[in-house]
Amino acid sequence: KFFKRRGAIWADWDKRRADVDFVCSPTFSGRDKNADAVKNFHKTPIRPYIHLEGGPYKGEGVRTALWTFAIGGGHYFYHDDSGQETVTTGIMCYDPNVKGCEREKHAERLRWLGYASRFFNEEIKDLEGMEPHNELVGSGNAYCLANPGKEYAVYSISGTSFTLDLSHINGRTFVGRFYDPRTGRYLEEFTCSGGKSVSFEKPDARDWALLLQQRR
């Protein structure tokens, strides 16, 4: 109760869920972190769930880990303290005083974090109304965060296409845009209709995000 008595925000492990403000994930590695985020999204009492640390810390796996966790309703913290491009490097960010530290590699990962943050915090209209809905996506190695009937965010790790089940939504038109998690740029928008499962062709087989919102 040390933190509570001082009015501080308290983040701790799941065993203290009832007392804390935020719950931290255990330390675990792996590119695909969606299952852990989804499982903890639905636990009670409800608390924001933070990925605190655990690889990958380098390469494109960082981007996959970030997006799979966030699309599962989790909050991602990039604890960049091991497994770097160099033997010696800065802790969590570029440090010019560390011999061999590669500035551009750090900058690239920080840009990925910024692009994802903008997508979830600025482009999604009602983030608080979104929940994990992976049952809505079919093929395409994809995950879905949605407010069904209103707004859908899909992250596809690989493959050239995926399907999204809109069969429960009749008479509505949606505006969609593919979002490049490497550059933070959208492709040209398009429209689709509900009342059926819709197949989406990705720009290529790399990872892409899709934002689909009900047309006003």
PDB file of C-alpha atoms in Angstrom:
ATOM      1  CA  LYS A   1       0.000   0.000   0.000  1.00  0.00           C
ATOM      2  CA  PHE A   2       3.072   2.252  -0.054  1.00  0.00           C
ATOM      3  CA  PHE A   3       2.162   3.815  -3.402  1.00  0.00           C
ATOM      4  CA  LYS A   4      -1.551   4.164  -2.678  1.00  0.00           C
ATOM      5  CA  ARG A   5      -0.909   6.051   0.542  1.00  0.00           C
ATOM      6  CA  ARG A   6       1.126   8.581  -1.426  1.00  0.00           C
ATOM      7  CA  GLY A   7      -1.398   8.983  -4.211  1.00  0.00           C
ATOM      8  CA  ALA A   8       0.961   7.482  -6.776  1.00  0.00           C
ATOM      9  CA  ILE A   9       0.018   5.365  -9.778  1.00  0.00           C
ATOM     10  CA  TRP A  10       0.906   1.745  -9.086  1.00  0.00           C
ATOM     11  CA  ALA A  11       1.797  -0.844 -11.738  1.00  0.00           C
ATOM     12  CA  ASP A  12       2.600  -4.407 -10.706  1.00  0.00           C
ATOM     13  CA  TRP A  13       2.156  -8.085 -11.586  1.00  0.00           C
ATOM     14  CA  ASP A  14      -1.160  -9.845 -12.061  1.00  0.00           C
ATOM     15  CA  LYS A  15      -1.217 -11.316  -8.543  1.00  0.00           C
ATOM     16  CA  ARG A  16      -1.776  -7.765  -7.233  1.00  0.00           C
ATOM     17  CA  ARG A  17      -4.442  -6.948  -9.847  1.00  0.00           C
ATOM     18  CA  ALA A  18      -7.087  -6.026  -7.290  1.00  0.00           C
ATOM     19  CA  ASP A  19      -4.886  -3.339  -5.729  1.00  0.00           C
ATOM     20  CA  VAL A  20      -2.969  -1.776  -8.616  1.00  0.00           C
ATOM     21  CA  ASP A  21      -3.784   0.820 -11.275  1.00  0.00           C
ATOM     22  CA  PHE A  22      -1.999  -1.040 -14.094  1.00  0.00           C
ATOM     23  CA  VAL A  23      -1.043  -4.699 -14.522  1.00  0.00           C
ATOM     24  CA  CYS A  24       2.353  -5.572 -16.031  1.00  0.00           C
ATOM     25  CA  SER A  25       2.925  -8.598 -18.221  1.00  0.00           C
ATOM     26  CA  PRO A  26       5.427 -11.245 -17.195  1.00  0.00           C
ATOM     27  CA  THR A  27       8.773 -11.075 -18.994  1.00  0.00           C
ATOM     28  CA  PHE A  28       8.469 -13.208 -22.116  1.00  0.00           C
ATOM     29  CA  SER A  29       9.910 -13.173 -25.610  1.00  0.00           C
ATOM     30  CA  GLY A  30       8.367 -13.833 -29.004  1.00  0.00           C
ATOM     31  CA  ARG A  31       7.193 -11.779 -31.954  1.00  0.00           C
ATOM     32  CA  ASP A  32       3.494 -12.600 -31.686  1.00  0.00           C
ATOM     33  CA  LYS A  33       2.164 -11.329 -28.349  1.00  0.00           C
ATOM     34  CA  ASN A  34      -1.529 -11.152 -29.204  1.00  0.00           C
ATOM     35  CA  ALA A  35      -2.749 -14.133 -27.171  1.00  0.00           C
ATOM     36  CA  ASP A  36      -1.309 -12.726 -23.949  1.00  0.00           C
ATOM     37  CA  ALA A  37      -2.869  -9.299 -24.531  1.00  0.00           C
ATOM     38  CA  VAL A  38      -6.305 -10.726 -25.340  1.00  0.00           C
ATOM     39  CA  LYS A  39      -6.311 -13.066 -22.340  1.00  0.00           C
ATOM     40  CA  ASN A  40      -5.508 -10.260 -19.942  1.00  0.00           C
ATOM     41  CA  PHE A  41      -7.898  -7.794 -21.575  1.00  0.00           C
ATOM     42  CA  HIS A  42     -10.816  -9.879 -20.328  1.00  0.00           C
ATOM     43  CA  LYS A  43      -9.578 -10.526 -16.779  1.00  0.00           C
ATOM     44  CA  THR A  44     -11.344  -9.002 -13.790  1.00  0.00           C
ATOM     45  CA  PRO A  45     -11.099  -6.691 -12.050  1.00  0.00           C
ATOM     46  CA  ILE A  46     -10.397  -4.776 -15.249  1.00  0.00           C
ATOM     47  CA  ARG A  47      -7.047  -3.016 -15.385  1.00  0.00           C
ATOM     48  CA  PRO A  48      -4.955  -1.560 -18.235  1.00  0.00           C
ATOM     49  CA  TYR A  49      -2.425  -4.237 -19.221  1.00  0.00           C
ATOM     50  CA  ILE A  50       1.149  -3.220 -20.070  1.00  0.00           C
ATOM     51  CA  HIS A  51       3.798  -5.205 -21.913  1.00  0.00           C
ATOM     52  CA  LEU A  52       6.750  -4.204 -19.762  1.00  0.00           C
ATOM     53  CA  GLU A  53       9.731  -6.100 -21.131  1.00  0.00           C
ATOM     54  CA  GLY A  54      10.804  -9.103 -23.161  1.00  0.00           C
ATOM     55  CA  GLY A  55      12.247  -9.477 -26.636  1.00  0.00           C
ATOM     56  CA  PRO A  56      12.524  -9.093 -29.485  1.00  0.00           C
ATOM     57  CA  TYR A  57      14.505  -5.885 -29.123  1.00  0.00           C
ATOM     58  CA  LYS A  58      15.921  -5.676 -32.633  1.00  0.00           C
ATOM     59  CA  GLY A  59      14.839  -6.070 -36.216  1.00  0.00           C
ATOM     60  CA  GLU A  60      11.330  -6.205 -37.615  1.00  0.00           C
ATOM     61  CA  GLY A  61      10.226  -8.498 -34.807  1.00  0.00           C
ATOM     62  CA  VAL A  62       9.955  -5.379 -32.647  1.00  0.00           C
ATOM     63  CA  ARG A  63       7.249  -4.034 -34.939  1.00  0.00           C
ATOM     64  CA  THR A  64       5.372  -7.330 -34.967  1.00  0.00           C
ATOM     65  CA  ALA A  65       5.474  -7.572 -31.176  1.00  0.00           C
ATOM     66  CA  LEU A  66       4.257  -4.004 -30.787  1.00  0.00           C
ATOM     67  CA  TRP A  67       1.314  -4.340 -33.144  1.00  0.00           C
ATOM     68  CA  THR A  68       0.161  -7.816 -32.114  1.00  0.00           C
ATOM     69  CA  PHE A  69       0.068  -6.710 -28.470  1.00  0.00           C
ATOM     70  CA  ALA A  70      -1.650  -3.379 -29.090  1.00  0.00           C
ATOM     71  CA  ILE A  71      -4.258  -4.856 -31.442  1.00  0.00           C
ATOM     72  CA  GLY A  72      -5.089  -7.239 -28.580  1.00  0.00           C
ATOM     73  CA  GLY A  73      -6.018  -4.309 -26.359  1.00  0.00           C
ATOM     74  CA  GLY A  74      -2.705  -4.010 -24.519  1.00  0.00           C
ATOM     75  CA  HIS A  75      -0.359  -1.098 -23.857  1.00  0.00           C
ATOM     76  CA  TYR A  76       3.171  -1.542 -25.176  1.00  0.00           C
ATOM     77  CA  PHE A  77       6.311  -0.328 -23.404  1.00  0.00           C
ATOM     78  CA  TYR A  78       9.529  -0.714 -25.375  1.00  0.00           C
ATOM     79  CA  HIS A  79      12.064  -1.791 -22.746  1.00  0.00           C
ATOM     80  CA  ASP A  80      15.083  -1.801 -25.040  1.00  0.00           C
ATOM     81  CA  ASP A  81      17.804  -3.168 -22.768  1.00  0.00           C
ATOM     82  CA  SER A  82      19.248  -6.283 -24.389  1.00  0.00           C
ATOM     83  CA  GLY A  83      19.767  -8.133 -27.649  1.00  0.00           C
ATOM     84  CA  GLN A  84      20.858  -5.063 -29.562  1.00  0.00           C
ATOM     85  CA  GLU A  85      22.501  -4.723 -32.965  1.00  0.00           C
ATOM     86  CA  THR A  86      25.783  -4.107 -31.140  1.00  0.00           C
ATOM     87  CA  VAL A  87      27.420  -5.727 -28.126  1.00  0.00           C
ATOM     88  CA  THR A  88      27.446  -2.430 -26.253  1.00  0.00           C
ATOM     89  CA  THR A  89      24.667   0.069 -26.672  1.00  0.00           C
ATOM     90  CA  GLY A  90      22.424   2.516 -24.859  1.00  0.00           C
ATOM     91  CA  ILE A  91      19.705   1.477 -22.456  1.00  0.00           C
ATOM     92  CA  MET A  92      16.266   1.920 -24.052  1.00  0.00           C
ATOM     93  CA  CYS A  93      17.464   4.622 -26.449  1.00  0.00           C
ATOM     94  CA  TYR A  94      20.458   5.911 -28.378  1.00  0.00           C
ATOM     95  CA  ASP A  95      23.354   6.970 -26.162  1.00  0.00           C
ATOM     96  CA  PRO A  96      26.214   8.805 -27.927  1.00  0.00           C
ATOM     97  CA  ASN A  97      28.514   8.000 -25.008  1.00  0.00           C
ATOM     98  CA  VAL A  98      28.276   4.252 -25.615  1.00  0.00           C
ATOM     99  CA  LYS A  99      30.869   2.916 -28.033  1.00  0.00           C
ATOM    100  CA  GLY A 100      29.348   1.268 -31.088  1.00  0.00           C
ATOM    101  CA  CYS A 101      25.807   2.461 -30.444  1.00  0.00           C
ATOM    102  CA  GLU A 102      23.860   2.570 -33.727  1.00  0.00           C
ATOM    103  CA  ARG A 103      21.707   5.670 -33.771  1.00  0.00           C
ATOM    104  CA  GLU A 104      19.664   4.845 -36.854  1.00  0.00           C
ATOM    105  CA  LYS A 105      18.607   1.436 -35.521  1.00  0.00           C
ATOM    106  CA  HIS A 106      17.223   3.064 -32.391  1.00  0.00           C
ATOM    107  CA  ALA A 107      15.582   5.838 -34.414  1.00  0.00           C
ATOM    108  CA  GLU A 108      13.872   3.333 -36.695  1.00  0.00           C
ATOM    109  CA  ARG A 109      12.270   1.502 -33.784  1.00  0.00           C
ATOM    110  CA  LEU A 110      11.194   4.743 -32.129  1.00  0.00           C
ATOM    111  CA  ARG A 111       9.532   5.800 -35.383  1.00  0.00           C
ATOM    112  CA  TRP A 112       7.620   2.510 -35.453  1.00  0.00           C
ATOM    113  CA  LEU A 113       6.401   3.216 -31.926  1.00  0.00           C
ATOM    114  CA  GLY A 114       5.320   6.706 -32.961  1.00  0.00           C
ATOM    115  CA  TYR A 115       3.430   5.469 -36.022  1.00  0.00           C
ATOM    116  CA  ALA A 116       1.579   2.878 -33.948  1.00  0.00           C
ATOM    117  CA  SER A 117       0.794   5.428 -31.241  1.00  0.00           C
ATOM    118  CA  ARG A 118      -0.701   7.799 -33.799  1.00  0.00           C
ATOM    119  CA  PHE A 119      -2.800   5.013 -35.311  1.00  0.00           C
ATOM    120  CA  PHE A 120      -4.336   3.926 -32.014  1.00  0.00           C
ATOM    121  CA  ASN A 121      -4.581   7.285 -30.258  1.00  0.00           C
ATOM    122  CA  GLU A 122      -5.444   9.641 -33.110  1.00  0.00           C
ATOM    123  CA  GLU A 123      -6.860   7.689 -36.044  1.00  0.00           C
ATOM    124  CA  ILE A 124      -9.200   5.363 -34.162  1.00  0.00           C
ATOM    125  CA  LYS A 125     -12.274   7.416 -33.276  1.00  0.00           C
ATOM    126  CA  ASP A 126     -13.386   5.592 -30.128  1.00  0.00           C
ATOM    127  CA  LEU A 127     -10.540   3.537 -28.690  1.00  0.00           C
ATOM    128  CA  GLU A 128     -12.379   3.015 -25.397  1.00  0.00           C
ATOM    129  CA  GLY A 129     -15.198   1.317 -27.292  1.00  0.00           C
ATOM    130  CA  MET A 130     -12.867  -1.214 -28.945  1.00  0.00           C
ATOM    131  CA  GLU A 131     -12.309  -4.807 -27.813  1.00  0.00           C
ATOM    132  CA  PRO A 132     -10.389  -7.770 -29.243  1.00  0.00           C
ATOM    133  CA  HIS A 133     -12.521  -9.605 -31.821  1.00  0.00           C
ATOM    134  CA  ASN A 134     -10.228 -12.106 -33.483  1.00  0.00           C
ATOM    135  CA  GLU A 135     -13.224 -14.286 -34.293  1.00  0.00           C
ATOM    136  CA  LEU A 136     -14.106 -11.773 -37.026  1.00  0.00           C
ATOM    137  CA  VAL A 137     -10.957 -12.327 -39.085  1.00  0.00           C
ATOM    138  CA  GLY A 138     -10.475 -15.432 -41.158  1.00  0.00           C
ATOM    139  CA  SER A 139      -7.444 -16.196 -43.262  1.00  0.00           C
ATOM    140  CA  GLY A 140      -4.388 -13.976 -43.402  1.00  0.00           C
ATOM    141  CA  ASN A 141      -2.631 -14.441 -40.062  1.00  0.00           C
ATOM    142  CA  ALA A 142      -4.518 -11.396 -38.775  1.00  0.00           C
ATOM    143  CA  TYR A 143      -5.914 -10.007 -35.517  1.00  0.00           C
ATOM    144  CA  CYS A 144      -8.809  -7.616 -34.960  1.00  0.00           C
ATOM    145  CA  LEU A 145      -9.690  -4.898 -32.454  1.00  0.00           C
ATOM    146  CA  ALA A 146     -13.216  -3.643 -33.023  1.00  0.00           C
ATOM    147  CA  ASN A 147     -16.339  -1.837 -31.979  1.00  0.00           C
ATOM    148  CA  PRO A 148     -18.543  -4.063 -34.163  1.00  0.00           C
ATOM    149  CA  GLY A 149     -20.678  -2.188 -36.630  1.00  0.00           C
ATOM    150  CA  LYS A 150     -18.758   1.042 -36.144  1.00  0.00           C
ATOM    151  CA  GLU A 151     -15.006   0.619 -36.271  1.00  0.00           C
ATOM    152  CA  TYR A 152     -12.484  -2.138 -36.992  1.00  0.00           C
ATOM    153  CA  ALA A 153      -8.688  -2.213 -36.753  1.00  0.00           C
ATOM    154  CA  VAL A 154      -6.970  -5.252 -38.257  1.00  0.00           C
ATOM    155  CA  TYR A 155      -3.281  -6.129 -38.178  1.00  0.00           C
ATOM    156  CA  SER A 156      -2.132  -8.781 -40.641  1.00  0.00           C
ATOM    157  CA  ILE A 157       1.348 -10.153 -39.991  1.00  0.00           C
ATOM    158  CA  SER A 158       1.855 -11.879 -43.322  1.00  0.00           C
ATOM    159  CA  GLY A 159       0.073 -13.166 -46.392  1.00  0.00           C
ATOM    160  CA  THR A 160      -1.500 -11.260 -49.259  1.00  0.00           C
ATOM    161  CA  SER A 161      -5.112 -11.137 -48.048  1.00  0.00           C
ATOM    162  CA  PHE A 162      -7.460 -11.691 -45.124  1.00  0.00           C
ATOM    163  CA  THR A 163     -11.214 -11.783 -44.549  1.00  0.00           C
ATOM    164  CA  LEU A 164     -13.317  -9.770 -42.118  1.00  0.00           C
ATOM    165  CA  ASP A 165     -16.780 -10.949 -41.107  1.00  0.00           C
ATOM    166  CA  LEU A 166     -19.252  -8.099 -41.567  1.00  0.00           C
ATOM    167  CA  SER A 167     -22.225 -10.411 -42.091  1.00  0.00           C
ATOM    168  CA  HIS A 168     -23.917  -9.188 -38.904  1.00  0.00           C
ATOM    169  CA  ILE A 169     -23.903  -5.591 -40.162  1.00  0.00           C
ATOM    170  CA  ASN A 170     -26.529  -4.957 -42.836  1.00  0.00           C
ATOM    171  CA  GLY A 171     -27.165  -1.729 -44.688  1.00  0.00           C
ATOM    172  CA  ARG A 172     -23.987   0.039 -43.634  1.00  0.00           C
ATOM    173  CA  THR A 173     -21.109   1.332 -45.691  1.00  0.00           C
ATOM    174  CA  PHE A 174     -17.571   1.450 -44.354  1.00  0.00           C
ATOM    175  CA  VAL A 175     -14.568   3.503 -45.375  1.00  0.00           C
ATOM    176  CA  GLY A 176     -11.278   1.613 -45.246  1.00  0.00           C
ATOM    177  CA  ARG A 177      -7.605   2.550 -45.478  1.00  0.00           C
ATOM    178  CA  PHE A 178      -4.495   0.399 -45.301  1.00  0.00           C
ATOM    179  CA  TYR A 179      -1.842   1.792 -42.954  1.00  0.00           C
ATOM    180  CA  ASP A 180       1.857   1.086 -43.411  1.00  0.00           C
ATOM    181  CA  PRO A 181       3.389   0.426 -39.958  1.00  0.00           C
ATOM    182  CA  ARG A 182       6.875   1.023 -41.391  1.00  0.00           C
ATOM    183  CA  THR A 183       6.215   4.565 -42.620  1.00  0.00           C
ATOM    184  CA  GLY A 184       3.069   5.757 -40.857  1.00  0.00           C
ATOM    185  CA  ARG A 185       1.370   6.450 -44.182  1.00  0.00           C
ATOM    186  CA  TYR A 186      -2.094   5.526 -45.416  1.00  0.00           C
ATOM    187  CA  LEU A 187      -2.918   4.220 -48.855  1.00  0.00           C
ATOM    188  CA  GLU A 188      -5.906   5.501 -50.814  1.00  0.00           C
ATOM    189  CA  GLU A 189      -9.248   4.990 -49.078  1.00  0.00           C
ATOM    190  CA  PHE A 190     -11.956   2.693 -50.396  1.00  0.00           C
ATOM    191  CA  THR A 191     -15.470   1.643 -49.402  1.00  0.00           C
ATOM    192  CA  CYS A 192     -17.147  -1.683 -48.686  1.00  0.00           C
ATOM    193  CA  SER A 193     -20.554  -2.807 -47.474  1.00  0.00           C
ATOM    194  CA  GLY A 194     -21.665  -4.935 -44.558  1.00  0.00           C
ATOM    195  CA  GLY A 195     -23.943  -7.954 -44.654  1.00  0.00           C
ATOM    196  CA  LYS A 196     -21.245 -10.433 -45.702  1.00  0.00           C
ATOM    197  CA  SER A 197     -17.670 -11.515 -45.125  1.00  0.00           C
ATOM    198  CA  VAL A 198     -15.330  -9.245 -47.039  1.00  0.00           C
ATOM    199  CA  SER A 199     -11.938 -10.233 -48.434  1.00  0.00           C
ATOM    200  CA  PHE A 200      -9.231  -7.574 -48.376  1.00  0.00           C
ATOM    201  CA  GLU A 201      -6.212  -7.722 -50.676  1.00  0.00           C
ATOM    202  CA  LYS A 202      -3.123  -6.309 -48.979  1.00  0.00           C
ATOM    203  CA  PRO A 203      -0.624  -4.140 -50.874  1.00  0.00           C
ATOM    204  CA  ASP A 204       1.966  -6.915 -50.444  1.00  0.00           C
ATOM    205  CA  ALA A 205       2.759  -9.881 -48.184  1.00  0.00           C
ATOM    206  CA  ARG A 206       4.433  -7.832 -45.448  1.00  0.00           C
ATOM    207  CA  ASP A 207       2.667  -6.717 -42.281  1.00  0.00           C
ATOM    208  CA  TRP A 208      -0.081  -4.113 -42.743  1.00  0.00           C
ATOM    209  CA  ALA A 209      -2.824  -2.563 -40.654  1.00  0.00           C
ATOM    210  CA  LEU A 210      -6.335  -1.804 -41.870  1.00  0.00           C
ATOM    211  CA  LEU A 211      -8.641   0.809 -40.357  1.00  0.00           C
ATOM    212  CA  LEU A 212     -12.293   0.381 -41.306  1.00  0.00           C
ATOM    213  CA  GLN A 213     -14.835   2.931 -40.065  1.00  0.00           C
ATOM    214  CA  GLN A 214     -18.559   3.367 -40.603  1.00  0.00           C
ATOM    215  CA  ARG A 215     -19.312   6.083 -43.126  1.00  0.00           C
ATOM    216  CA  ARG A 216     -21.173   8.998 -41.563  1.00  0.00           C
TER     217      ARG A 216
END
